Short mmCIF file of C-alpha atoms in Angstrom, two decimals:
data_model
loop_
_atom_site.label_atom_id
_atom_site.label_comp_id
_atom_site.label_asym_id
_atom_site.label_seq_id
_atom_site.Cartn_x
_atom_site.Cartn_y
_atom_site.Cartn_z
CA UNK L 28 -12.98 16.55 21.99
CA UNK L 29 -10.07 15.31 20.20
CA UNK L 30 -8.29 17.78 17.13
CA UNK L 31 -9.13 16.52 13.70
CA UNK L 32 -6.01 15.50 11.78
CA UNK L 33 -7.40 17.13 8.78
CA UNK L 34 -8.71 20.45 10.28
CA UNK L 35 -5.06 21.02 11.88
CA UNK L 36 -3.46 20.02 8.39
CA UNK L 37 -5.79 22.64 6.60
CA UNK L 38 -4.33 25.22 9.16
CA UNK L 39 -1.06 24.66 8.22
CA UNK L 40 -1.33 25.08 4.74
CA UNK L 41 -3.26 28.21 5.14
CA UNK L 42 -0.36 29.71 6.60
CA UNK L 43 2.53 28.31 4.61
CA UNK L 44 -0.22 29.81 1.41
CA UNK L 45 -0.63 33.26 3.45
CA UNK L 46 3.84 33.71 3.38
CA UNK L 47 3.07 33.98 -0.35
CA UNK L 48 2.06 37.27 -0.07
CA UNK L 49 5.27 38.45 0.88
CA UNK L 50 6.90 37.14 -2.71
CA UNK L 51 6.55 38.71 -5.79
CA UNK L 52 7.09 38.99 -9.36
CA UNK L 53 8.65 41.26 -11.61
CA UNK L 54 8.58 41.04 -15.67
CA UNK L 55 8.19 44.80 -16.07
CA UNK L 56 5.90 45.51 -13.96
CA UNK L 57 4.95 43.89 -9.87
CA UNK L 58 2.63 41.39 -9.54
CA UNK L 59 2.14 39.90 -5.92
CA UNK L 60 1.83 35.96 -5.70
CA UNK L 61 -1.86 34.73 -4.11
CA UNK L 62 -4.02 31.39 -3.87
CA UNK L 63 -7.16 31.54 -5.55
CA UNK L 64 -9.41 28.30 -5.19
CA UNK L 65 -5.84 26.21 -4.29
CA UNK L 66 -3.92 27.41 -7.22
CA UNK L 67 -1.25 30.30 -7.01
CA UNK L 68 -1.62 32.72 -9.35
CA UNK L 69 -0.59 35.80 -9.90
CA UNK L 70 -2.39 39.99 -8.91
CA UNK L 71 -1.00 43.23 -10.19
CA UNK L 72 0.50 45.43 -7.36
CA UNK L 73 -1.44 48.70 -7.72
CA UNK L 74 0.66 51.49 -5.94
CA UNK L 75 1.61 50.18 -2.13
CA UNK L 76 4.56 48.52 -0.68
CA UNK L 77 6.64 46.23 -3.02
CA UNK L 78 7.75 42.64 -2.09
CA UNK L 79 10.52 41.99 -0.27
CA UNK L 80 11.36 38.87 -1.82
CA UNK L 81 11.13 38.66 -5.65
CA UNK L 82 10.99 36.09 -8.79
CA UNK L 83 12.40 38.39 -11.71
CA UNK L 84 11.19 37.16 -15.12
CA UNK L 85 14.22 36.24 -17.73
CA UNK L 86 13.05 39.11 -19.73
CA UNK L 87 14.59 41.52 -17.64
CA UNK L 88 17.58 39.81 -16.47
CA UNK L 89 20.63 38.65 -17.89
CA UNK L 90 22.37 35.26 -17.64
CA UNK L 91 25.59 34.07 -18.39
CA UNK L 92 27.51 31.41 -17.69
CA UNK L 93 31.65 31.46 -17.00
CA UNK L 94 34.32 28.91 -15.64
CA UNK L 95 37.17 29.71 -13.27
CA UNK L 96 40.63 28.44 -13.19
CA UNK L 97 40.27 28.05 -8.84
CA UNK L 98 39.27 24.63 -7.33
CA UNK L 99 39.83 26.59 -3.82
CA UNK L 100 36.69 27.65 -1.89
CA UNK L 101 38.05 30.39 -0.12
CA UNK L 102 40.17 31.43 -2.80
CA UNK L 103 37.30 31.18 -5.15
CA UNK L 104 35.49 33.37 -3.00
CA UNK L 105 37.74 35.73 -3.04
CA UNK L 106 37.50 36.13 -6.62
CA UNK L 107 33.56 36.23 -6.94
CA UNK L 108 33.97 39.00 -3.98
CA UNK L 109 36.84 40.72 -6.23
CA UNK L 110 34.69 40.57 -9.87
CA UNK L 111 31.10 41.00 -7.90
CA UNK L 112 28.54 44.16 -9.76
CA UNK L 113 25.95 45.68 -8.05
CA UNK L 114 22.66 43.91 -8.69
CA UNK L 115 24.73 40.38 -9.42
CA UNK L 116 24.20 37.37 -8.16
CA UNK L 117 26.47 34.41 -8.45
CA UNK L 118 26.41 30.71 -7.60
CA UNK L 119 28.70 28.15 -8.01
CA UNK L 120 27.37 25.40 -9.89
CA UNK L 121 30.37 22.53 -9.86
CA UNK L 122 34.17 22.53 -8.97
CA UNK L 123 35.83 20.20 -11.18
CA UNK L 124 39.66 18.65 -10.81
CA UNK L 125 40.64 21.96 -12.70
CA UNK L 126 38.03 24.70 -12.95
CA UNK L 127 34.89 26.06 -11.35
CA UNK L 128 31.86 26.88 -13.19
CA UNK L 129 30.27 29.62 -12.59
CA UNK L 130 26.65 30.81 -12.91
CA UNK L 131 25.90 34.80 -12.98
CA UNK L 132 22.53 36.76 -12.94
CA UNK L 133 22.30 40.21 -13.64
CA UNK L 134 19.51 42.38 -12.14
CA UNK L 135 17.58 45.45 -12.84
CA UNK L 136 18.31 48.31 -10.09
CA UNK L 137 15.11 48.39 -7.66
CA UNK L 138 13.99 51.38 -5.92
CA UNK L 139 12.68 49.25 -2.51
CA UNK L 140 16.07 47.52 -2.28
CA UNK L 141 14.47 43.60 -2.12
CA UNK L 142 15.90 41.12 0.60
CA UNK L 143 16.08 38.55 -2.48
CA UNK L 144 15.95 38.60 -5.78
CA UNK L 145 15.65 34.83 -7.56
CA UNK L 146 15.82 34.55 -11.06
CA UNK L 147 12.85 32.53 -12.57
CA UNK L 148 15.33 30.30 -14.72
CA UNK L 149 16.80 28.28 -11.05
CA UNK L 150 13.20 28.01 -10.12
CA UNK L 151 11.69 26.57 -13.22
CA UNK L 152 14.55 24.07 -13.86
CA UNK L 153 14.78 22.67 -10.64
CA UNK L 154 13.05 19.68 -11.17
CA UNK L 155 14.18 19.63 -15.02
CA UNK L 156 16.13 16.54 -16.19
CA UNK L 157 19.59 17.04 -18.06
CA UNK L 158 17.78 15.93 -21.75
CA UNK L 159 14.26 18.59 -20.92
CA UNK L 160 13.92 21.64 -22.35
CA UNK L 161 11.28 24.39 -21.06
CA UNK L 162 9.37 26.86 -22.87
CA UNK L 163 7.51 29.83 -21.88
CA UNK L 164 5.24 31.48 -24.73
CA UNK L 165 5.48 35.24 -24.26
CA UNK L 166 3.45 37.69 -26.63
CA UNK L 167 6.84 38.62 -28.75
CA UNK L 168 9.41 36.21 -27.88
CA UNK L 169 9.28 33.07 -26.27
CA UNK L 170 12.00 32.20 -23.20
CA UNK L 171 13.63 28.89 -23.09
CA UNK L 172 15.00 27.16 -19.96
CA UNK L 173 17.48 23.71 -19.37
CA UNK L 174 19.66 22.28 -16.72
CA UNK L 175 22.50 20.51 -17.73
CA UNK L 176 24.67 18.97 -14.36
CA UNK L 177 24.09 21.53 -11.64
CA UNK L 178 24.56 24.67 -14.69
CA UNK L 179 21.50 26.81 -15.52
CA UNK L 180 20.59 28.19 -19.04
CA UNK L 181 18.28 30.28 -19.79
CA UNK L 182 17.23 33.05 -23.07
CA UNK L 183 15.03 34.26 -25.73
CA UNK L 184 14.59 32.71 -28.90
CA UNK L 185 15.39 34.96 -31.15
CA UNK L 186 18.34 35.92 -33.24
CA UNK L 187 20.37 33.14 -34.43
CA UNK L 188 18.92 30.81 -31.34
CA UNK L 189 15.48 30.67 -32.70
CA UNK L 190 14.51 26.86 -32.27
CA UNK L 191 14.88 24.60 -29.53
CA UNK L 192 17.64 22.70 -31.50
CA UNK L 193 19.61 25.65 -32.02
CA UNK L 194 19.40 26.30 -28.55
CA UNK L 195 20.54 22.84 -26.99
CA UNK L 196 23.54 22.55 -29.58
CA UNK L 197 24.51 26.04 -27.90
CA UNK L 198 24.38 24.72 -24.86
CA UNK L 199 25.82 21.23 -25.68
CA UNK L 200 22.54 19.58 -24.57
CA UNK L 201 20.69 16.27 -26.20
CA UNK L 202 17.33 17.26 -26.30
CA UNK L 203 14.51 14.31 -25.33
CA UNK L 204 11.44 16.65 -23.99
CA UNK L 205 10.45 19.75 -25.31
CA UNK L 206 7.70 21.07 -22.64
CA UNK L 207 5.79 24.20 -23.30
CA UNK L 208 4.58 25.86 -19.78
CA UNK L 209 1.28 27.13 -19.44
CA UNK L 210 0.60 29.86 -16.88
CA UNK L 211 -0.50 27.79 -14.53
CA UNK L 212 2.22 24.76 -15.09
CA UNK L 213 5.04 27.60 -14.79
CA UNK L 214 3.72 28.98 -11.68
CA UNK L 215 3.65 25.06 -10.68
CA UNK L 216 7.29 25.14 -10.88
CA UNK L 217 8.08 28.15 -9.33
CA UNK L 218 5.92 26.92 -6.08
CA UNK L 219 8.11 23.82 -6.67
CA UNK L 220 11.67 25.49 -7.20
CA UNK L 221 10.94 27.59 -4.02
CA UNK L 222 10.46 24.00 -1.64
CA UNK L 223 13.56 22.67 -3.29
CA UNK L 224 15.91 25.32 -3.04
CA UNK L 225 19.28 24.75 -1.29
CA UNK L 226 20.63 27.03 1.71
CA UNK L 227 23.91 27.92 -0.33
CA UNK L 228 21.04 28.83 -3.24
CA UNK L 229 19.04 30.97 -0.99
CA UNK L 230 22.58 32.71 0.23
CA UNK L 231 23.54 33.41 -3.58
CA UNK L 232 20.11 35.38 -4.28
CA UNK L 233 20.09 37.50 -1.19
CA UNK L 234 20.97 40.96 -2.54
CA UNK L 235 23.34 42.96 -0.60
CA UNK L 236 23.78 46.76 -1.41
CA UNK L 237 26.33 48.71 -1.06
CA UNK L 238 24.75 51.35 1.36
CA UNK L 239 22.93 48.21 3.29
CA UNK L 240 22.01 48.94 6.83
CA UNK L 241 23.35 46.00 8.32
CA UNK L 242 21.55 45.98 11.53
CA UNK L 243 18.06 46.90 10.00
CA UNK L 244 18.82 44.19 7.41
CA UNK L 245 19.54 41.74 10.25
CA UNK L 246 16.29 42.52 12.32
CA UNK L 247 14.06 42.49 9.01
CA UNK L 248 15.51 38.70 8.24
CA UNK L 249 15.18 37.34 11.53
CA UNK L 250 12.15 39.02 12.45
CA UNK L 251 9.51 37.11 9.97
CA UNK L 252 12.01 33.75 10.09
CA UNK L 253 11.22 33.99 14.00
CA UNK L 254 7.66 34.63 13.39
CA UNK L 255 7.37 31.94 11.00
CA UNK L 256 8.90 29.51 13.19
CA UNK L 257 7.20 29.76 16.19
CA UNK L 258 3.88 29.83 14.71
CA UNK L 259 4.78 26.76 12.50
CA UNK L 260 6.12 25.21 16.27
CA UNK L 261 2.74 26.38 17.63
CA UNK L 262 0.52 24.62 14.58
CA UNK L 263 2.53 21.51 14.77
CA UNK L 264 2.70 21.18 18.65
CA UNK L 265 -0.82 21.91 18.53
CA UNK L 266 -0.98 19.10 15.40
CA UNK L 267 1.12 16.50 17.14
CA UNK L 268 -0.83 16.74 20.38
CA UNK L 269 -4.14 16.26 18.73
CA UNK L 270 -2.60 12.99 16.60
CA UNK L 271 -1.35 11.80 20.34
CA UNK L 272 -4.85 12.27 21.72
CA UNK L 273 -6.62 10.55 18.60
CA UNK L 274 -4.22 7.80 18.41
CA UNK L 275 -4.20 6.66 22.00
CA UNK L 276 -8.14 6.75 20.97
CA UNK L 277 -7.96 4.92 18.23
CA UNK L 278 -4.95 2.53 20.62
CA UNK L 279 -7.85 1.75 23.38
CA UNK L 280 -10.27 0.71 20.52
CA UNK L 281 -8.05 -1.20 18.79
CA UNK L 282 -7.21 -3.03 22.78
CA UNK L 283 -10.92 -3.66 23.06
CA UNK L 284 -11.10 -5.25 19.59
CA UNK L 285 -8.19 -7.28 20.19
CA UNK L 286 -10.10 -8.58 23.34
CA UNK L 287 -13.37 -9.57 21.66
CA UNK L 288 -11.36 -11.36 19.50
CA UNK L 289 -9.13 -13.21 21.64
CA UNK L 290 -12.72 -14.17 23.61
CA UNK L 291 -13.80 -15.59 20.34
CA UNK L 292 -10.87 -17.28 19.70
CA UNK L 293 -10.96 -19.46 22.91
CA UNK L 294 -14.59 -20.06 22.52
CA UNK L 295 -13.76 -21.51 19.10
CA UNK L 296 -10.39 -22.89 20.52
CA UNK L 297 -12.78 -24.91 23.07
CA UNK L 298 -15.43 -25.74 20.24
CA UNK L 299 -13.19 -27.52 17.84
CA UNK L 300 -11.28 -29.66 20.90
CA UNK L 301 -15.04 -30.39 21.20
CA UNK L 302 -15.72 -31.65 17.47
CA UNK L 303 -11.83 -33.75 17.51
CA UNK L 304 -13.10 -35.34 20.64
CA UNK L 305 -16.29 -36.38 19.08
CA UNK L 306 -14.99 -37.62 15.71
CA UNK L 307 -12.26 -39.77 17.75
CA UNK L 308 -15.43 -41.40 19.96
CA UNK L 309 -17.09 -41.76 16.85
CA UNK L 310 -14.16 -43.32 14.75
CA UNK L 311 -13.29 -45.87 17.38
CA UNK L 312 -17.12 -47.04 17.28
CA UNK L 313 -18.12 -49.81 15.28
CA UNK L 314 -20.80 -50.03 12.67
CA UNK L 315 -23.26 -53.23 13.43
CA UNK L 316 -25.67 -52.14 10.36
CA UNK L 317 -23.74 -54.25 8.18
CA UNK L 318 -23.21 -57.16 9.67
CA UNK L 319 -27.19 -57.14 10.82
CA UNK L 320 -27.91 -56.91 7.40
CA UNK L 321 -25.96 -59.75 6.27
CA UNK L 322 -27.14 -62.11 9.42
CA UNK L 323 -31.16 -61.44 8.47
CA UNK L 324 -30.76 -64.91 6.05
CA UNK L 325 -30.44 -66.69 9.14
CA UNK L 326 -32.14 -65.41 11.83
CA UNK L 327 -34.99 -67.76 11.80
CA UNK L 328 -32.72 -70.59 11.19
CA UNK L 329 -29.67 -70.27 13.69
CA UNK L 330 -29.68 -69.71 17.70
CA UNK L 331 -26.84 -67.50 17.80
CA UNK L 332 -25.11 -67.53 21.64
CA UNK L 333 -22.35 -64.49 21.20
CA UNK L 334 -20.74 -62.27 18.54
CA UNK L 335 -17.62 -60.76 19.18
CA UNK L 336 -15.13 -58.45 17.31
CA UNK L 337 -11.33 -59.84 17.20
CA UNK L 338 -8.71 -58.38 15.01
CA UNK L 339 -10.74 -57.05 12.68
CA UNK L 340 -12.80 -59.94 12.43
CA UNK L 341 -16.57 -60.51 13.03
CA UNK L 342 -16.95 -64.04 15.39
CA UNK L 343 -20.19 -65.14 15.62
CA UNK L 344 -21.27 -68.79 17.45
CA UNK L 345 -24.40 -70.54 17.98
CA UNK L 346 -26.44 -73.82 16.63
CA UNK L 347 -28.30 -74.79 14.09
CA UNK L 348 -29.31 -77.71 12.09
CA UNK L 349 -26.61 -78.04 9.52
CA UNK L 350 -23.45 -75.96 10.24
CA UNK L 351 -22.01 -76.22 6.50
CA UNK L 352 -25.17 -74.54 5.04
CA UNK L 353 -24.64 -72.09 7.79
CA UNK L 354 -21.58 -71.04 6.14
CA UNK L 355 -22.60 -71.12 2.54
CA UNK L 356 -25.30 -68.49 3.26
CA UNK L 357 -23.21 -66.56 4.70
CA UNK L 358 -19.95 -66.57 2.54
CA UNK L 359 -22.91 -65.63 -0.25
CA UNK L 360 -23.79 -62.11 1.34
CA UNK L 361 -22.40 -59.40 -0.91
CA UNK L 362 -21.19 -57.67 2.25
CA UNK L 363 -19.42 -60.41 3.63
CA UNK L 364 -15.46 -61.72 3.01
CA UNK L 365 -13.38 -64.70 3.38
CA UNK L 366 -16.18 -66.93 5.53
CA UNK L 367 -14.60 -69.91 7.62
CA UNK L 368 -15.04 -71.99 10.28
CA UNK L 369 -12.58 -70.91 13.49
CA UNK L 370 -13.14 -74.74 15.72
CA UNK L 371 -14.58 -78.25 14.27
CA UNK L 372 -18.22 -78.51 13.84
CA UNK L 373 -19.79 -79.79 17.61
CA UNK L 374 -23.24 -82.25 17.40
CA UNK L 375 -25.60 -81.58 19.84
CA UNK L 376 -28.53 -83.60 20.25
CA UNK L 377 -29.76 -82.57 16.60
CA UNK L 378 -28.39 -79.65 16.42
CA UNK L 379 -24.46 -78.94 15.66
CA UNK L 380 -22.32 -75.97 17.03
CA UNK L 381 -20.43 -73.88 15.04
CA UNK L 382 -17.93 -71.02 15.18
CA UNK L 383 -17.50 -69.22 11.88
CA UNK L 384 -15.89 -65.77 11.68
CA UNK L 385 -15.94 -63.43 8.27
CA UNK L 386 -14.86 -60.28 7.64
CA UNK L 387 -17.05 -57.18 6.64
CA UNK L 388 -16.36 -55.06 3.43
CA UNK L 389 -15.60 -51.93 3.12
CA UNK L 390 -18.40 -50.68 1.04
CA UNK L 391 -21.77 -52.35 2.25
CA UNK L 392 -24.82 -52.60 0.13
CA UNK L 393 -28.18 -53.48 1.53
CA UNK L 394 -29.20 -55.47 -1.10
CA UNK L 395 -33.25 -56.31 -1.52
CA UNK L 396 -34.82 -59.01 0.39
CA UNK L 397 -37.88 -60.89 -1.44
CA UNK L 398 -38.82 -63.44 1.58
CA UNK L 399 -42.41 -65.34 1.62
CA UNK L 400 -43.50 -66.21 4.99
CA UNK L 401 -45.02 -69.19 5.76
CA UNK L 402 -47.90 -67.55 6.56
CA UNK L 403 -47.98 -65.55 2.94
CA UNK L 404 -47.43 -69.02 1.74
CA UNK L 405 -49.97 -71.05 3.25
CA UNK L 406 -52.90 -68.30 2.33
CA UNK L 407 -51.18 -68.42 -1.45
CA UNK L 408 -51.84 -71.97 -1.42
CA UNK L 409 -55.32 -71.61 0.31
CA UNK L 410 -56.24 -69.16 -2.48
CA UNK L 411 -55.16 -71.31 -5.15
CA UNK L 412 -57.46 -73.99 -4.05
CA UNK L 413 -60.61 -72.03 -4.39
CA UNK L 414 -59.77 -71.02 -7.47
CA UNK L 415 -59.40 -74.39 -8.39
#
């Protein structure tokens, strides 16, 4: 059966959550990053191995922040190489038309020599704005953090810096947002720094000794990148063939949908040709009920011979007794328009021919007929006599 998309996407973050375990923090004392219940948070290190890679709080670092009269990159190199400490980390920030700034982290001394050491300031500001300001409430002295350009600050308030305000006019900062981290919203950030962290970043914070074992140090960086990337390969190989599977699944349901509906759309393609052809036999039909309606007068009076449709134009011919009051019963039908004989009256015998043509309107009423039979007459007449 085909992979679920969401099983395979649970896998992967279940192992990018498991690397966590190999960072740490330091604020005074090791604490090893975990997930509990989707949320990192943070475990004391009882005894045991200490991370390899570690966040150091800004408690126990210091940070400054210098500018150098070298636009060069080698030749700024060169300099950073020259004035480098042990336990120092530097980055360069910007290179302006005449300077370089410079930032510089100072570290504690670590007995298990970590891979990398990131302070928690480049993590927490990453996604900082240049007008935000951060603060983390400690149980003596709170630490403030801002970004201003590609330049880190970071410190304690305390001192003469003791308010935010204080702070950014150090700094040279206007101040919009003041945000006050929680636990949880800090280690937020850090999770956050760590995705967004640059490869010329990452270089700065590795921490090179000066009795490194070179070779050891290569093996133990390439070893868990190796490992990492072939299992991530591995999960996503194994993610992108299941996706294949399900979507060529999901392409031969779509083809047999698409089919139906195609059927359908001839069948009601065929349907409607159908209907048009109807309504155009039914349009060119003429209606009679009007023009019977408007002959019933006559019928008892007139032998009509033919009736014929011309030009829009009913043409009706036959005999009767008197042509002319032919034509004023008809012309006095509320259905019936401009009334007129076509040809000169004919005598027959005692009879006279006539051709008259009208025209029908386009709204037709039936209007109602009171006629008395002769018969209805003659027993009206019968029953008035006994009466009598």
């Amino acid at each position: 059966m085909f992979l679920k998309v969401h099983s395979l996407k649970q896998q992967i973050r279940r192992l990018l959550h498991s690397f966590w375990c190999k960072v740490g923090y330091y604020n005074g004392s090791f604490y090893k990053f975990i997930y509990i219940d989707g949320k990192l948070t943070l475990k004391p290190i009882e005894g045991g191995k200490k991370p390899k890679i570690l966040v150091v709080a800004s408690n126990v670092y210091s940070e400054q922040n210098s500018s150098l009269p070298v636009v060069d990159s080698k030749e700024l190199r060169k300099l950073l190489k020259l004035q480098s400490q042990a336990n120092q980390a530097a980055l360069v920030c910007e290179i302006q038309s005449d300077k370089s700034i410079i930032n510089k982290w100072q570290f504690p001394q670590f007995e298990h020599n970590p891979l990398f050491i990131f302070p928690e300031s480049i993590l927490l500001t990453k996604g900082c704005t240049n007008t935000e300001i951060l603060i983390t409430k400690n149980n003596n002295i709170d630490s403030i953090y801002a970004k201003v350009g590609s330049v880190t600050y970071s410190g304690q308030l305390k001192g003469v810096i003791n308010t935010e305000k204080r702070f950014a006019m150090s700094i040279g900062m206007q101040v919009n947002d003041v945000i006050t981290l929680s636990q949880e919203d800090k280690l937020k950030r850090i999770e956050e720094g760590f995705k967004r962290l640059t490869l010329k970043e990452v270089t700065a914070f590795a921490f090179m000794g000066v009795n490194t074992n070179w070779s050891q140090l290569i093996i133990k960086l390439l070893l868990p990148g190796m490992v990492f990337i072939s299992t991530y390969l591995l999960v996503a190989s194994l993610f992108l063939t299941g996706q294949t599977y399900y979507l060529d699944y999901q392409n031969e349901s779509i083809k047999t949908q698409v089919g139906d509906l195609l059927s359908v759309q001839v069948e009601t393609e065929q349907k409607e040709q159908q209907y048009l052809t109807y309504i155009d036999i039914l349009k060119n039909q003429m209606d009679y009920s009007g023009l019977l309606v408007s002959l019933v007068p006559v019928f008892d009076q007139v032998r009509l011979t033919s009736i014929v449709y011309e030009n829009g134009r009913f043409i009706i011919r036959g005999e009767i007794d008197k042509a002319s009051d032919m034509l004023e019963i008809i012309a006095k039908e509320p259905n019936i328009q401009d009334a007129k004989f076509d040809f000169p009256v004919i005598k027959s015998r005692a009879r006279e021919r006539f051709t008259i043509s009208f025209v029908l309107k386009n709204e037709l009423t039936i209007p109602e007929l009171k006629r008395i039979t002769k018969e209805a007459e003659k027993e009206k007449t019968e029953e008035l006599k006994n009466n009598g």
